[in-house]
Amino acid sequence: MAAALALLPCPAFAQDPPPIAIARQGSFAVGGSVLGEGSEATLRCDHGFVEYQVPTDARPVALFLWHSSSTAVWQNRWDGGEGFQSLFLRRRYPIYLWDGPRVGRANWGCEDYTYKALAGRDQQNHASSWRFGPKWGEWYPGVQFPTHDAAAYDQAMRARYDEFDVIANARLEAAVAAKALERVGPSVLVTSSAGGLRALLAATQSDKVRAIVAYENPGYLFPEGEGPEGADSPFGPLRVTREEFLRLTKVPMQFVWGDNLDKSPLWQSRLEQCRAFVALINANGGQAEILLLPNKGLRGNTHMPFADMNNEAVAALLAEYLAAKGLD
């Protein structure tokens, strides 16, 4: 078990990758409200935060990377190797890292909230949320994680922000992201976990979304009166008007899933919701598809394939999809 291992130094890679030529980089806050506006006591809050890098000879369509844990999962492979940020900068895509309102570097909210330090979240991440293994202390055979690297495990468990998994926050993040996309321009929303539902909401509000590629999205939008039964939830199903739903039929979408889903009733149920959503989108003239990584010969992938040890192969599949949709 990783927790029992001595901490190891950061890995030394056999060969440093070549430099990445960056034309410009920076960050900006977007959207938000002002409490006490017009008075002498104000608070700017509920904005989003974007960090960006634009390579030289950049492609015209950006990748807008939307996390559900922290931006670190896009920046590094589990062992510290290159993450999707660098891998796609090398493919000449502008990269925008997104922190939604009240999350990460956009954590000043317009409402009070309380963080609770709950022991046990590491164990939940390991087994239930991220599917490293069936339970704390065990790994799935062939899992795409450096299982003997305690430093990597420590970094993974620390790659978390507090999350606000309520419908109001999902709608808030989506609305502010739509404003960010007005500044960013044409983009592919590349999402992790619960970022997927928020991105779907944003796509109903912005004409800048050229495609959505969602890694293990747990929740989906359905028109009122259609789709799976159940109360509205930030993990889906979440009801929207039929007009909003039909806007999604104009956006190519790919939903990517890792391995060992059959060993997790939670994620198996989310995959079934994904299938229902994809079927309904396509029945209404849309372009949605499901990609199961084991069907492409990629085994052992976790809940975040873009950070796994085979993330270059995962990135190649994303590049293939972007090319097929004319977005390269």
mmCIF file of N, CA and C in Angstrom, residues 245 249 253 275-290:
data_model
loop_
_atom_site.group_PDB
_atom_site.id
_atom_site.type_symbol
_atom_site.label_atom_id
_atom_site.label_comp_id
_atom_site.label_asym_id
_atom_site.label_seq_id
_atom_site.Cartn_x
_atom_site.Cartn_y
_atom_site.Cartn_z
ATOM 1 N N PHE A 245 -31.971 21.609 -24.342
ATOM 2 C CA PHE A 245 -31.447 20.285 -24.674
ATOM 3 C C PHE A 245 -31.082 20.198 -26.153
ATOM 4 N N THR A 249 -27.530 19.214 -29.350
ATOM 5 C CA THR A 249 -27.459 18.373 -30.544
ATOM 6 C C THR A 249 -26.596 19.014 -31.622
ATOM 7 N N MET A 253 -19.945 15.549 -29.256
ATOM 8 C CA MET A 253 -19.593 15.187 -27.887
ATOM 9 C C MET A 253 -19.055 13.767 -27.835
ATOM 10 N N ARG A 275 -25.249 6.484 -21.371
ATOM 11 C CA ARG A 275 -25.812 5.814 -22.546
ATOM 12 C C ARG A 275 -27.204 6.345 -22.871
ATOM 13 N N ALA A 276 -28.004 6.594 -21.833
ATOM 14 C CA ALA A 276 -29.345 7.133 -22.066
ATOM 15 C C ALA A 276 -29.273 8.522 -22.678
ATOM 16 N N PHE A 277 -28.343 9.332 -22.195
ATOM 17 C CA PHE A 277 -28.171 10.690 -22.723
ATOM 18 C C PHE A 277 -27.719 10.652 -24.183
ATOM 19 N N VAL A 278 -26.709 9.851 -24.465
ATOM 20 C CA VAL A 278 -26.177 9.760 -25.832
ATOM 21 C C VAL A 278 -27.262 9.285 -26.795
ATOM 22 N N ALA A 279 -28.038 8.303 -26.382
ATOM 23 C CA ALA A 279 -29.108 7.786 -27.243
ATOM 24 C C ALA A 279 -30.129 8.875 -27.543
ATOM 25 N N LEU A 280 -30.482 9.672 -26.542
ATOM 26 C CA LEU A 280 -31.491 10.719 -26.744
ATOM 27 C C LEU A 280 -30.937 11.855 -27.595
ATOM 28 N N ILE A 281 -29.681 12.219 -27.385
ATOM 29 C CA ILE A 281 -29.055 13.246 -28.220
ATOM 30 C C ILE A 281 -29.056 12.806 -29.678
ATOM 31 N N ASN A 282 -28.626 11.596 -29.931
ATOM 32 C CA ASN A 282 -28.522 11.123 -31.310
ATOM 33 C C ASN A 282 -29.887 10.911 -31.946
ATOM 34 N N ALA A 283 -30.871 10.551 -31.144
ATOM 35 C CA ALA A 283 -32.230 10.408 -31.667
ATOM 36 C C ALA A 283 -32.802 11.738 -32.116
ATOM 37 N N ASN A 284 -32.229 12.821 -31.609
ATOM 38 C CA ASN A 284 -32.663 14.167 -31.989
ATOM 39 C C ASN A 284 -31.697 14.837 -32.959
ATOM 40 N N GLY A 285 -30.885 14.030 -33.630
ATOM 41 C CA GLY A 285 -30.010 14.552 -34.675
ATOM 42 C C GLY A 285 -28.644 14.992 -34.209
ATOM 43 N N GLY A 286 -28.245 14.651 -32.982
ATOM 44 C CA GLY A 286 -26.959 15.075 -32.450
ATOM 45 C C GLY A 286 -25.813 14.168 -32.844
ATOM 46 N N GLN A 287 -24.621 14.505 -32.316
ATOM 47 C CA GLN A 287 -23.392 13.770 -32.632
ATOM 48 C C GLN A 287 -22.682 13.409 -31.332
ATOM 49 N N ALA A 288 -23.214 12.455 -30.605
ATOM 50 C CA ALA A 288 -22.608 12.046 -29.341
ATOM 51 C C ALA A 288 -22.147 10.601 -29.441
ATOM 52 N N GLU A 289 -21.060 10.306 -28.760
ATOM 53 C CA GLU A 289 -20.534 8.944 -28.775
ATOM 54 C C GLU A 289 -19.882 8.625 -27.442
ATOM 55 N N ILE A 290 -19.757 7.331 -27.177
ATOM 56 C CA ILE A 290 -19.097 6.832 -25.971
ATOM 57 C C ILE A 290 -17.826 6.102 -26.384
#
